[in-house]
mmCIF file of C-alpha atoms and ligand atoms in Angstrom:
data_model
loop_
_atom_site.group_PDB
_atom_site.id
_atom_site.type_symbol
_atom_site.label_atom_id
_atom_site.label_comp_id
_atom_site.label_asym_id
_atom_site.label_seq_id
_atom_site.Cartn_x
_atom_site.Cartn_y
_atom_site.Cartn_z
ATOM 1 C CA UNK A 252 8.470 -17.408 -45.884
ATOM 2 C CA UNK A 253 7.660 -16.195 -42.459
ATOM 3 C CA UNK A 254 4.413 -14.386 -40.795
ATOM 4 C CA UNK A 255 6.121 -10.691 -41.594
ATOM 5 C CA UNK A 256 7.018 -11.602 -45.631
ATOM 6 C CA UNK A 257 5.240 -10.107 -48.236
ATOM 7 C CA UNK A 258 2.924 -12.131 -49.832
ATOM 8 C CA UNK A 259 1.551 -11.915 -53.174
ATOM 9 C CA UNK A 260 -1.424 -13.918 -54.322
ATOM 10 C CA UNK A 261 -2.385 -13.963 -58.127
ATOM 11 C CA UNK A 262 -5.908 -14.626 -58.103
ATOM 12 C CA UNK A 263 -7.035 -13.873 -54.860
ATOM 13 C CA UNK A 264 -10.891 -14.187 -56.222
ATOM 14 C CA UNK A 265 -10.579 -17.537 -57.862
ATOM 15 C CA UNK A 266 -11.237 -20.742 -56.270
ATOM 16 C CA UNK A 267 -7.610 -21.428 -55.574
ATOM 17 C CA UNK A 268 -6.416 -17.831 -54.982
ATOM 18 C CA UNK A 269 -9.573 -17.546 -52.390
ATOM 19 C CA UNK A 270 -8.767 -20.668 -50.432
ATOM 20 C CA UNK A 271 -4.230 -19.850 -50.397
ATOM 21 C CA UNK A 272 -5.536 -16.211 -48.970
ATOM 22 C CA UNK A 273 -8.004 -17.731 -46.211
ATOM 23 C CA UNK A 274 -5.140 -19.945 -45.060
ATOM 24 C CA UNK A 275 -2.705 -17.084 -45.042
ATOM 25 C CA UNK A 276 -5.364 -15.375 -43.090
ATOM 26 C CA UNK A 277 -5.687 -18.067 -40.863
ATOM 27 C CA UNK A 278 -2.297 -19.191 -40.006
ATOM 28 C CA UNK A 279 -1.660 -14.871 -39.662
ATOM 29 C CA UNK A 280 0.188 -14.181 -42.299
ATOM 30 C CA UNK A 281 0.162 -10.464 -42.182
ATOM 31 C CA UNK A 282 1.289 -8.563 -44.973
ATOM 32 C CA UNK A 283 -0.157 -9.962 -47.923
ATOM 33 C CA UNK A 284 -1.093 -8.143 -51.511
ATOM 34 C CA UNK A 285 -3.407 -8.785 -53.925
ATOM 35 C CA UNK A 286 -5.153 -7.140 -56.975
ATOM 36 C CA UNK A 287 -8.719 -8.087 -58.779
ATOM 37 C CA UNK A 288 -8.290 -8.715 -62.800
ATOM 38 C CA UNK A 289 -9.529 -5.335 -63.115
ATOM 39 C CA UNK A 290 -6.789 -3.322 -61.146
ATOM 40 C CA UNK A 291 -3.837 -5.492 -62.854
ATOM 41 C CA UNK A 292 -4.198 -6.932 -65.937
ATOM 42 C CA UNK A 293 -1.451 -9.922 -66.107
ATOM 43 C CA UNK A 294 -1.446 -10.948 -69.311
ATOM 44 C CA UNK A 295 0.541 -6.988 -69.883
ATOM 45 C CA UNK A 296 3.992 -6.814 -69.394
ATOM 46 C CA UNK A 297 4.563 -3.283 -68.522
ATOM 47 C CA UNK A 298 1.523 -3.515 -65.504
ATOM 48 C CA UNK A 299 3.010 -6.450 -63.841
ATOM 49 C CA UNK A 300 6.588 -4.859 -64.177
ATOM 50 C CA UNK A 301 4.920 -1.803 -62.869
ATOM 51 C CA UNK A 302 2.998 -3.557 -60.162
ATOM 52 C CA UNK A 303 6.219 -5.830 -58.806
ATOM 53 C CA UNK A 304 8.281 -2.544 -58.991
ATOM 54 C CA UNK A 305 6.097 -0.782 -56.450
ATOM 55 C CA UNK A 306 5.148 -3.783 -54.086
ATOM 56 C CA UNK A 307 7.764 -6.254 -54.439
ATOM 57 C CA UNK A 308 6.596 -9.357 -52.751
ATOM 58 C CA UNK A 309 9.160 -11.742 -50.980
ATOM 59 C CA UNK A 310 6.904 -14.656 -52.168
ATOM 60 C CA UNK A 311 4.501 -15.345 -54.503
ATOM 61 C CA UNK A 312 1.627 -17.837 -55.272
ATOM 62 C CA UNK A 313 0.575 -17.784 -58.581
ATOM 63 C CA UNK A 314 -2.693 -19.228 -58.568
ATOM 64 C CA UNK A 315 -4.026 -17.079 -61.554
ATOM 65 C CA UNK A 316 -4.729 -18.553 -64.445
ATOM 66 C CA UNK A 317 -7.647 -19.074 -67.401
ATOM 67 C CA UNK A 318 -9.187 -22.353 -66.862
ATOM 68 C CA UNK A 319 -12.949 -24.161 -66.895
ATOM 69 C CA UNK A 320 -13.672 -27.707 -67.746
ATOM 70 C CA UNK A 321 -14.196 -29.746 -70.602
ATOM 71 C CA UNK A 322 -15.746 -27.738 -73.322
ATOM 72 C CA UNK A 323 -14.494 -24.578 -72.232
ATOM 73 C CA UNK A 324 -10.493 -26.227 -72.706
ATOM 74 C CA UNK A 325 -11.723 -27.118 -76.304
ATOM 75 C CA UNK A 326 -13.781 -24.019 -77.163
ATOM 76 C CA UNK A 327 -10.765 -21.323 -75.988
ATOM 77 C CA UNK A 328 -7.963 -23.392 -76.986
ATOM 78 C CA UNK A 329 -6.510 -20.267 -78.053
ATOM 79 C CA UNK A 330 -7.057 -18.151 -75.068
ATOM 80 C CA UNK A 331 -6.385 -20.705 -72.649
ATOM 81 C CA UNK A 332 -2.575 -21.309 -73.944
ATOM 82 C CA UNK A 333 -1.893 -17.776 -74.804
ATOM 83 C CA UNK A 334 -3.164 -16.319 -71.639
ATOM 84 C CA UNK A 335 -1.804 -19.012 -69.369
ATOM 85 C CA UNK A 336 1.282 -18.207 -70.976
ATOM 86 C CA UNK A 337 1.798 -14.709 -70.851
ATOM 87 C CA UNK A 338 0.348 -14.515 -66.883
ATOM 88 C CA UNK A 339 3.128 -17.376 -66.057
ATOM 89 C CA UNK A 340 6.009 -15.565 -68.113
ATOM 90 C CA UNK A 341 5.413 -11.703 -66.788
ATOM 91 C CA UNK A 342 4.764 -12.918 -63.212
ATOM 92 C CA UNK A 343 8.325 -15.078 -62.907
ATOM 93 C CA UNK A 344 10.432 -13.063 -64.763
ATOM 94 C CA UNK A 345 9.248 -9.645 -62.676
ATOM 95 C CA UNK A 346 9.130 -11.169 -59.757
ATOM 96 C CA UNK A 347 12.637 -12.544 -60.442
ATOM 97 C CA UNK A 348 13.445 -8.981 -61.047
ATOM 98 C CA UNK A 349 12.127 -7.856 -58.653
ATOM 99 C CA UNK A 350 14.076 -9.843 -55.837
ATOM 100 C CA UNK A 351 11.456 -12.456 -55.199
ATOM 101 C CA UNK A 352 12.862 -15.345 -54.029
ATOM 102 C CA UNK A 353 10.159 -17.616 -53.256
ATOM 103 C CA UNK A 354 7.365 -18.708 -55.434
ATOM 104 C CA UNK A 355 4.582 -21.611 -55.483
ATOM 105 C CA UNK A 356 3.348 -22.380 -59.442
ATOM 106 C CA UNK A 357 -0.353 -23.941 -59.709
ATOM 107 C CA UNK A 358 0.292 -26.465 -62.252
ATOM 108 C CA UNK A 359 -2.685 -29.525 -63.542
ATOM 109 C CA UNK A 360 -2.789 -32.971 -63.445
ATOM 110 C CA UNK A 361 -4.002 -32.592 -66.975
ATOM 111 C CA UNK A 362 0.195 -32.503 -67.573
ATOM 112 C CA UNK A 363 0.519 -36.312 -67.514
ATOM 113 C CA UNK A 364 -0.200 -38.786 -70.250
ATOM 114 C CA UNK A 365 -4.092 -39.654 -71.031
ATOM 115 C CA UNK A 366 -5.908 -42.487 -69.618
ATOM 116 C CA UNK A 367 -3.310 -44.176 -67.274
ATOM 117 C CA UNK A 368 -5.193 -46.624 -65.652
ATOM 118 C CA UNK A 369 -2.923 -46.631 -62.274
ATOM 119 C CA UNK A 370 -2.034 -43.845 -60.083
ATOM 120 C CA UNK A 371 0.187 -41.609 -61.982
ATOM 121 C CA UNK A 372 3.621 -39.969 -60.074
ATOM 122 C CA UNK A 373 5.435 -37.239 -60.959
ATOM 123 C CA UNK A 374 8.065 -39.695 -62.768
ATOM 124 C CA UNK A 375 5.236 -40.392 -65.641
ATOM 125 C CA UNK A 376 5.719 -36.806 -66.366
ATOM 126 C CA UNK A 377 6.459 -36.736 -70.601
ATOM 127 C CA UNK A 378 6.055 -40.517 -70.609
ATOM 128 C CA UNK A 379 2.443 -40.628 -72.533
ATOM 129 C CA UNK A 380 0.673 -38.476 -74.870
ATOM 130 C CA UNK A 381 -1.672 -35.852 -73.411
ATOM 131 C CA UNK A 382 -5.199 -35.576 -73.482
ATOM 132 C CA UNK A 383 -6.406 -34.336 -76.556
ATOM 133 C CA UNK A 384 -9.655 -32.350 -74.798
ATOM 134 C CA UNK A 385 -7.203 -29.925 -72.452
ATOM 135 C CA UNK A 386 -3.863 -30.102 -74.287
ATOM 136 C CA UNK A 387 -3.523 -26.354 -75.236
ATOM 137 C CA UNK A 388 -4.131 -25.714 -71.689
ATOM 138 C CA UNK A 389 -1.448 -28.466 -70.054
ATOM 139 C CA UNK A 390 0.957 -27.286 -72.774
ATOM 140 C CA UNK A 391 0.644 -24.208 -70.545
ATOM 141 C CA UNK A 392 1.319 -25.675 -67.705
ATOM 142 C CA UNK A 393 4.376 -28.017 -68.661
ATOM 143 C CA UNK A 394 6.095 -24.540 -69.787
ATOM 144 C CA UNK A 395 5.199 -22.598 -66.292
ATOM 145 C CA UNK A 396 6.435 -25.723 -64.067
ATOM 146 C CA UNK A 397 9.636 -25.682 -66.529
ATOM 147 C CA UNK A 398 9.944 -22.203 -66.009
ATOM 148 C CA UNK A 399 10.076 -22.774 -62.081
ATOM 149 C CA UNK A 400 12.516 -25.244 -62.933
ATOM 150 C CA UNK A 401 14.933 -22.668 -65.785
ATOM 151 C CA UNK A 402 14.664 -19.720 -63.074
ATOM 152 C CA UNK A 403 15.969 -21.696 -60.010
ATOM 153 C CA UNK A 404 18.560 -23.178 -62.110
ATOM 154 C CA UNK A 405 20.283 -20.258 -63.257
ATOM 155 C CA UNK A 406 19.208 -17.811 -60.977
ATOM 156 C CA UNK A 407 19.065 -19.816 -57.245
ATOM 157 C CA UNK A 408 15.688 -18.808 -56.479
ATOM 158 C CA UNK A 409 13.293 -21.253 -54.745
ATOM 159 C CA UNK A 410 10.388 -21.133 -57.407
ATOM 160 C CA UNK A 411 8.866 -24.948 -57.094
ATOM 161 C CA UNK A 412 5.486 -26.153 -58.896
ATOM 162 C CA UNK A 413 2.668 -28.452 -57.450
ATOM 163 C CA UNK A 414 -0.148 -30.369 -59.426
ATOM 164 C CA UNK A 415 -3.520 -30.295 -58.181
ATOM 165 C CA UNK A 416 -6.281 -32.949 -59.120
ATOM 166 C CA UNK A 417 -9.596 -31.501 -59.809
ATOM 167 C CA UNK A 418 -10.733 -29.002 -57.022
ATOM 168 C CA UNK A 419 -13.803 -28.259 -55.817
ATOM 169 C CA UNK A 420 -15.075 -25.387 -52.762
ATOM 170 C CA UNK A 421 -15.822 -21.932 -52.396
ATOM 171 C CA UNK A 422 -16.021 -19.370 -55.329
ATOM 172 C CA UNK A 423 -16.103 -22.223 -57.853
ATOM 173 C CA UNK A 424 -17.850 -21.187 -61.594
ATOM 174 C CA UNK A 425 -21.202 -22.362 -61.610
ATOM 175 C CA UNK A 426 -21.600 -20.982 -65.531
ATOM 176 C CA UNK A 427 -22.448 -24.541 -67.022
ATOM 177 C CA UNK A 428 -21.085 -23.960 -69.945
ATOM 178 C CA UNK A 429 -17.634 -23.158 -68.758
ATOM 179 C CA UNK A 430 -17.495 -24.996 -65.423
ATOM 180 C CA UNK A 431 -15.907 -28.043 -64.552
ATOM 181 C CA UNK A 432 -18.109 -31.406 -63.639
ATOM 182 C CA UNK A 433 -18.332 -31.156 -59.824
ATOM 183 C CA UNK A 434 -19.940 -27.395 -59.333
ATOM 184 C CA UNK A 435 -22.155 -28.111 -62.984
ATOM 185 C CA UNK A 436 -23.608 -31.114 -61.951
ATOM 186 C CA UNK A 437 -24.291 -29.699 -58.394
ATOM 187 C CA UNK A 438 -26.098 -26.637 -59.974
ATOM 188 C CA UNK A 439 -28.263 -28.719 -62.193
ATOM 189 C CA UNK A 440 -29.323 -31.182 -59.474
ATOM 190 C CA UNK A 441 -29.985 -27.975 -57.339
ATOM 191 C CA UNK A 442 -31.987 -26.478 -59.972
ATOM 192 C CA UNK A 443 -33.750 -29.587 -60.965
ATOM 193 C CA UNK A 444 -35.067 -29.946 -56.812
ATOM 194 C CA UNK A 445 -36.353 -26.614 -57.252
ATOM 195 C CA UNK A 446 -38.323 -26.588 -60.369
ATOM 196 C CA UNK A 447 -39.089 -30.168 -59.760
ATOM 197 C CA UNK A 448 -37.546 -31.162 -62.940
ATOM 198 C CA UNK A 449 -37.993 -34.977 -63.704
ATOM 199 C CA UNK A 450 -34.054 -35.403 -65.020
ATOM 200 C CA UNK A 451 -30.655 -34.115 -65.003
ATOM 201 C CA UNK A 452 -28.404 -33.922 -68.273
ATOM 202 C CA UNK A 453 -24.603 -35.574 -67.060
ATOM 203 C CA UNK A 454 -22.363 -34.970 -69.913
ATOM 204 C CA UNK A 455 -20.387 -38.188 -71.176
ATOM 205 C CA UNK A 456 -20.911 -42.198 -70.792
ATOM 206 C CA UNK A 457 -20.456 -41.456 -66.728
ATOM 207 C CA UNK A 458 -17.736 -44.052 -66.722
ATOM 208 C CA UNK A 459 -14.508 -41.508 -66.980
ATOM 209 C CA UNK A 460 -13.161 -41.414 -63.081
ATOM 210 C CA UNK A 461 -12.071 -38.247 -61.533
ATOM 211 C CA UNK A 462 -10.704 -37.517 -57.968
ATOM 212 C CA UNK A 463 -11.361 -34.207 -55.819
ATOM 213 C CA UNK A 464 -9.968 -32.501 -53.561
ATOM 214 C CA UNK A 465 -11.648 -29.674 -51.066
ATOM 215 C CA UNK A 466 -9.654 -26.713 -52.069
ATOM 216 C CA UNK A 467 -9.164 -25.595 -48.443
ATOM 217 C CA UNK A 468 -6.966 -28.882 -48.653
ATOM 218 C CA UNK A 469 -5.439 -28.110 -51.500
ATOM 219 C CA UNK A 470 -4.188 -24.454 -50.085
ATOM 220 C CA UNK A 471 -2.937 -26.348 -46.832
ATOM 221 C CA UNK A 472 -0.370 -28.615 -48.654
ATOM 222 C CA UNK A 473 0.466 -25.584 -50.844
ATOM 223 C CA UNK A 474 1.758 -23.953 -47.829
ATOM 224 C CA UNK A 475 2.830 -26.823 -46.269
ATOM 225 C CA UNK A 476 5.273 -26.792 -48.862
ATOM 226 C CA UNK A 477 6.585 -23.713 -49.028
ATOM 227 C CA UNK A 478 7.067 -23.597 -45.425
ATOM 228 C CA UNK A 479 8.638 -27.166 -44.850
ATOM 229 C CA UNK A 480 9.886 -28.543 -48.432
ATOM 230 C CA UNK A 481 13.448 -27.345 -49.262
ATOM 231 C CA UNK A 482 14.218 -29.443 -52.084
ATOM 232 C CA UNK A 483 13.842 -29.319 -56.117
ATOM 233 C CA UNK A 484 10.974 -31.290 -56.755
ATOM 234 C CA UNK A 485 7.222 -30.840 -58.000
ATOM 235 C CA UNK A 486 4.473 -32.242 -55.827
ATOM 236 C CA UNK A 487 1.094 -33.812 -56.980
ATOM 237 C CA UNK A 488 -1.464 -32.752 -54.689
ATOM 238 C CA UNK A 489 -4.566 -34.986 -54.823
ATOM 239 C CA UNK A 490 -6.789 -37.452 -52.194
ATOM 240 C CA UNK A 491 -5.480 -40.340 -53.576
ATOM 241 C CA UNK A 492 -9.175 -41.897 -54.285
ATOM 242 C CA UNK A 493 -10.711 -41.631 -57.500
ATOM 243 C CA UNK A 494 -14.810 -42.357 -58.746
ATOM 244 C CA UNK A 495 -17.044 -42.818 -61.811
ATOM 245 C CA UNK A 496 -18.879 -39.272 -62.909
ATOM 246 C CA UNK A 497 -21.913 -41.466 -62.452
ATOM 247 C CA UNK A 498 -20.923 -41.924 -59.196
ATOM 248 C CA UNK A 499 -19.973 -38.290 -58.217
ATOM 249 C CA UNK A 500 -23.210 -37.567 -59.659
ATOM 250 C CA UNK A 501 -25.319 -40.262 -57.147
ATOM 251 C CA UNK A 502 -23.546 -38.404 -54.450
ATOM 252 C CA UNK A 503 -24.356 -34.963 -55.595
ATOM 253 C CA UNK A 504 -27.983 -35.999 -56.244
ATOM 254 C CA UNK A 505 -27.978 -37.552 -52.511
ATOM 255 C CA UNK A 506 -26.964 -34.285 -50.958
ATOM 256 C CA UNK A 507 -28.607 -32.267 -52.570
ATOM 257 C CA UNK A 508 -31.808 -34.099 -52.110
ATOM 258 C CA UNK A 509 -33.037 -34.625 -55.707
ATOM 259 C CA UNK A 510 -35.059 -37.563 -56.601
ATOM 260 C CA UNK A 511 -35.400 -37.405 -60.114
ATOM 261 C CA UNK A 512 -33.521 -39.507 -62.399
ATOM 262 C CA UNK A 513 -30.072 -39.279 -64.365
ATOM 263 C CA UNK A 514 -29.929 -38.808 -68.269
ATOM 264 C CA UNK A 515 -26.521 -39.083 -70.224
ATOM 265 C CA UNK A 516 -25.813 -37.363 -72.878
ATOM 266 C CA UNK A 517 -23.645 -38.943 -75.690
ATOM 267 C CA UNK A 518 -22.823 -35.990 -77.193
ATOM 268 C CA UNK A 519 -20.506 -34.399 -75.039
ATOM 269 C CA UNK A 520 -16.838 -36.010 -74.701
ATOM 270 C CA UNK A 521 -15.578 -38.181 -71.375
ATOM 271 C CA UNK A 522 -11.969 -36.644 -71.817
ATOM 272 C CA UNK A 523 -9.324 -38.787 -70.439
ATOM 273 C CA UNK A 524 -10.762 -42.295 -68.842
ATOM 274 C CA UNK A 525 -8.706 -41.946 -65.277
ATOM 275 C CA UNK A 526 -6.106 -39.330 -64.024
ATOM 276 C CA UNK A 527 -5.690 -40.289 -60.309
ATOM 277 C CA UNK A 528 -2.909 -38.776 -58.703
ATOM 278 C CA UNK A 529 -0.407 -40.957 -56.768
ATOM 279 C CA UNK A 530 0.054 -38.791 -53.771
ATOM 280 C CA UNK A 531 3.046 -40.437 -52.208
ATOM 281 C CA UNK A 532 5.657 -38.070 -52.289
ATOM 282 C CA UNK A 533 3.465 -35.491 -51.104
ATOM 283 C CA UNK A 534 2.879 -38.009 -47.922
ATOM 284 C CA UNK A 535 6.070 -38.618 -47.159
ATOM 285 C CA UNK A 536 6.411 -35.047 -46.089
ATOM 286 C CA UNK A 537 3.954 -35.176 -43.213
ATOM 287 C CA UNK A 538 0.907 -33.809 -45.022
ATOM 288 C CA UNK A 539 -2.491 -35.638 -45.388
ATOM 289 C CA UNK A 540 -5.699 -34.440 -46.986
ATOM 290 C CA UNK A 541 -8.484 -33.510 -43.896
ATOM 291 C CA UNK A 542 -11.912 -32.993 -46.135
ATOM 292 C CA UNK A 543 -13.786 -36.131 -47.092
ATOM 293 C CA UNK A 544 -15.725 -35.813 -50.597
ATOM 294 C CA UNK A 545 -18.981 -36.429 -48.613
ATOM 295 C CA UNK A 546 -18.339 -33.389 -46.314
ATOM 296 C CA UNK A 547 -16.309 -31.116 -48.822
ATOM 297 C CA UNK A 548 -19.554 -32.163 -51.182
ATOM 298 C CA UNK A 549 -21.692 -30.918 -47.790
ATOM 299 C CA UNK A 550 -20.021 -27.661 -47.617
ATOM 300 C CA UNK A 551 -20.116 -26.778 -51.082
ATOM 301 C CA UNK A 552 -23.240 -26.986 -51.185
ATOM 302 C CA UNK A 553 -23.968 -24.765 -48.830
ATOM 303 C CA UNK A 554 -21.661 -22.464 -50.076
ATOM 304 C CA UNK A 555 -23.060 -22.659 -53.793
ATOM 305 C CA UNK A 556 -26.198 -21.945 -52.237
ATOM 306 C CA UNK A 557 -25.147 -18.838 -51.043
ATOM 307 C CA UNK A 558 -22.887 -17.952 -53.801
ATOM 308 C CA UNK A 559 -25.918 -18.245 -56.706
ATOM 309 C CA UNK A 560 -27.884 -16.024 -55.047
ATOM 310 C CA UNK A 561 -25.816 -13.200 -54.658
ATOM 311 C CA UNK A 562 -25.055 -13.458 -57.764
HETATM 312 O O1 GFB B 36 -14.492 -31.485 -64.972
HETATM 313 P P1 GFB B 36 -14.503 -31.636 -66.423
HETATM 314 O O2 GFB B 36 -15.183 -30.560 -67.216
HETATM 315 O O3 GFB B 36 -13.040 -31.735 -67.032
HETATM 316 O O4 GFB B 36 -15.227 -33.020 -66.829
HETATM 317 P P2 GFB B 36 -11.850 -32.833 -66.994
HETATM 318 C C1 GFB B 36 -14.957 -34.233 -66.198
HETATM 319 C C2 GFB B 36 -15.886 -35.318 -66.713
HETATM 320 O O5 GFB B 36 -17.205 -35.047 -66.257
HETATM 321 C C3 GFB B 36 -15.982 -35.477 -68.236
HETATM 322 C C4 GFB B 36 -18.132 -35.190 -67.319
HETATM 323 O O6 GFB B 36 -16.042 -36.839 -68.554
HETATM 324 C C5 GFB B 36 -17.308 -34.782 -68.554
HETATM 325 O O7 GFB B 36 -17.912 -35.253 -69.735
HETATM 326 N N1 GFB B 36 -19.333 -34.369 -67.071
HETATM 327 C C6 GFB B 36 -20.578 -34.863 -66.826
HETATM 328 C C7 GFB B 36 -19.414 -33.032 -67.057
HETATM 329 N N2 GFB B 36 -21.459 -33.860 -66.696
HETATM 330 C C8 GFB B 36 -20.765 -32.703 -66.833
HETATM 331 C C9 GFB B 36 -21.148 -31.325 -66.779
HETATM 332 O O8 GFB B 36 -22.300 -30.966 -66.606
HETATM 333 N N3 GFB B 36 -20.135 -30.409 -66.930
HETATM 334 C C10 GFB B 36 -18.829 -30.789 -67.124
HETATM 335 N N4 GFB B 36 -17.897 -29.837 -67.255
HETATM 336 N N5 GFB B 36 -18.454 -32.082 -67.212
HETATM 337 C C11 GFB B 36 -10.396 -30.731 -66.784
HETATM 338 C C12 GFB B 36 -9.589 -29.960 -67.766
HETATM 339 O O9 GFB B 36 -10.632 -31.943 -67.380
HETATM 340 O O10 GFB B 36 -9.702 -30.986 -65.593
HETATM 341 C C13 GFB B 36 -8.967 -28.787 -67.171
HETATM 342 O O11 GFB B 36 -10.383 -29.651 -68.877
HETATM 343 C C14 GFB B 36 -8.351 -29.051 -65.806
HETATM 344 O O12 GFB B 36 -7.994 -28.348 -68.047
HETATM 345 C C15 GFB B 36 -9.236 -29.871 -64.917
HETATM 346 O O13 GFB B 36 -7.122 -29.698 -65.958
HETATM 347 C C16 GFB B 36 -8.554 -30.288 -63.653
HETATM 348 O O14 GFB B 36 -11.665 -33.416 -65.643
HETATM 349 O O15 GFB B 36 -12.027 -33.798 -68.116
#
């Protein structure tokens, strides 16, 4: 990849997509291509064959996907494996086609085995069951990292896969039903300041942990790699510090400014009791996360400000 390639990235509007085309951006990468969900549908064959005929990118990050937390992974089971599926299959295979050589998969940490109650590396990969709450969705996943893995086999391209923790930043979904904990619980403490609303609902016991990364962080190591990292492997891509959700939600509370109190509610699941990412391989290639969770929690707030009412 170098400042003149053409760059696709799938998803451009999505948390991830946003935050790998603002680093492009940034570090001048000048001839990049995109397309909203309503100009290129990529769960169709024939449009993405159409689409990589006319554009054909040298490299491609393929950061669109169908995903949302907790409930919404056990309400769309179905959609989220059969639309994660066909988007991973009919991007690799035209782009392979299509004489892409390069390409960066977004897989999940939600791959590994369920409650592991150390930092898990890329060699637990297969070693545990999965968690029951997402597994449609990492099913997914496994089969578009092992895809990266097929093509470069038997083809020689340089298609490589990373796993991101839970993210967090700019152009998150703040829909509660389908969002993940960090922009949910930031909404309802927001809302609850504002109509002076005595509690907050947190989903769960509060005693699952979770780590988060600033997605601007997360889009840094992405290119990172595809710029530095010549070799076969996957990367997880994480802080390397986990917390309780009751925790995360003190924190959100404190910058937000709400002083009401915290109710939680037994009826929604915890999911998987710790999936902290052990970031050392990603280290050892000379990249470091820059965005504390105090000041990526700052920013997003800001940001979510803005976001909900535009919306
Ligand atoms: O982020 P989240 O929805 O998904 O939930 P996962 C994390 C934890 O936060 C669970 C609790 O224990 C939830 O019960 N929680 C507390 C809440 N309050 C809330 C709330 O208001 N909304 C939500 N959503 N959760 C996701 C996977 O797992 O992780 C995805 O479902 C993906 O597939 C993503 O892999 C990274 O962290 O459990």
């Amino acid at each position: 990849m170098n400042k003149n390639s053409k760059i696709y990235v799938a998803g451009h509007k999505g948390l991830v997509g946003s935050a790998l085309l603002r680093a492009l951006q940034k570090q001048g990468y000048n001839n990049l291509v995109y397309r909203t969900h309503q100009e290129l549908e990529l769960t169709r064959q024939t449009d993405v064959d159409s689409f990589f005929q006319k554009e054909k990118p040298d490299v491609v990050f393929l950061a669109a996907a169908r995903v949302g937390g907790i409930l919404a992974n056990e309400t769309y089971q179905a959609e989220f494996i059969y639309d994660n599926l066909m988007v991973q299959a009919n991007v690799l295979e035209a782009a392979y086609r299509n004489g892409c050589k390069e390409l960066l998969f977004m897989g999940s940490s939600c791959i590994y085995p369920n409650n592991k109650s150390v930092a898990i590396k890329e060699t637990d990969f297969m070693d545990g069951p999965l968690e029951k709450t997402n597994d449609a969705y990492a099913i997914a996943k496994i089969a578009g990292m092992k895809s990266c893995d097929a093509y470069r086999r038997q083809y020689g391209v340089r298609y490589i896969a990373v796993m991101p923790t839970n993210l967090y930043g700019p152009n998150d979904n703040y829909d509660l039903k389908d969002a993940h904990v960090l922009p949910a619980l930031m909404r309802k403490f927001h809302e609850a300041k504002l109509s002076n609303s005595p509690t907050v609902s947190v989903w769960g016991s509060g005693t699952p942990k979770r780590e988060f990364l600033y997605v601007d962080d997360l889009a840094d190591a992405c290119l990172h790699l595809l710029v530095n990292y010549k070799g076969e492997e996957f990367f997880n891509i994480g802080c390397g510090e986990d917390l309780t959700i009751r925790e995360l939600a003190e924190l959100i509370g404190k910058v937000v400014g709400y002083k009401g109190q915290m109710v939680f509610d037994a009826t929604k699941k915890d999911g998987t009791m710790r999936k902290l990412l052990d970031i050392s391989r990603l280290k050892e290639t000379g990249w470091a996360p820059k965005v504390s969770l105090e000041e990526g929690l700052k920013r997003t707030y800001e940001i979510m400000r803005k976001e909900l009412s535009a919306s």
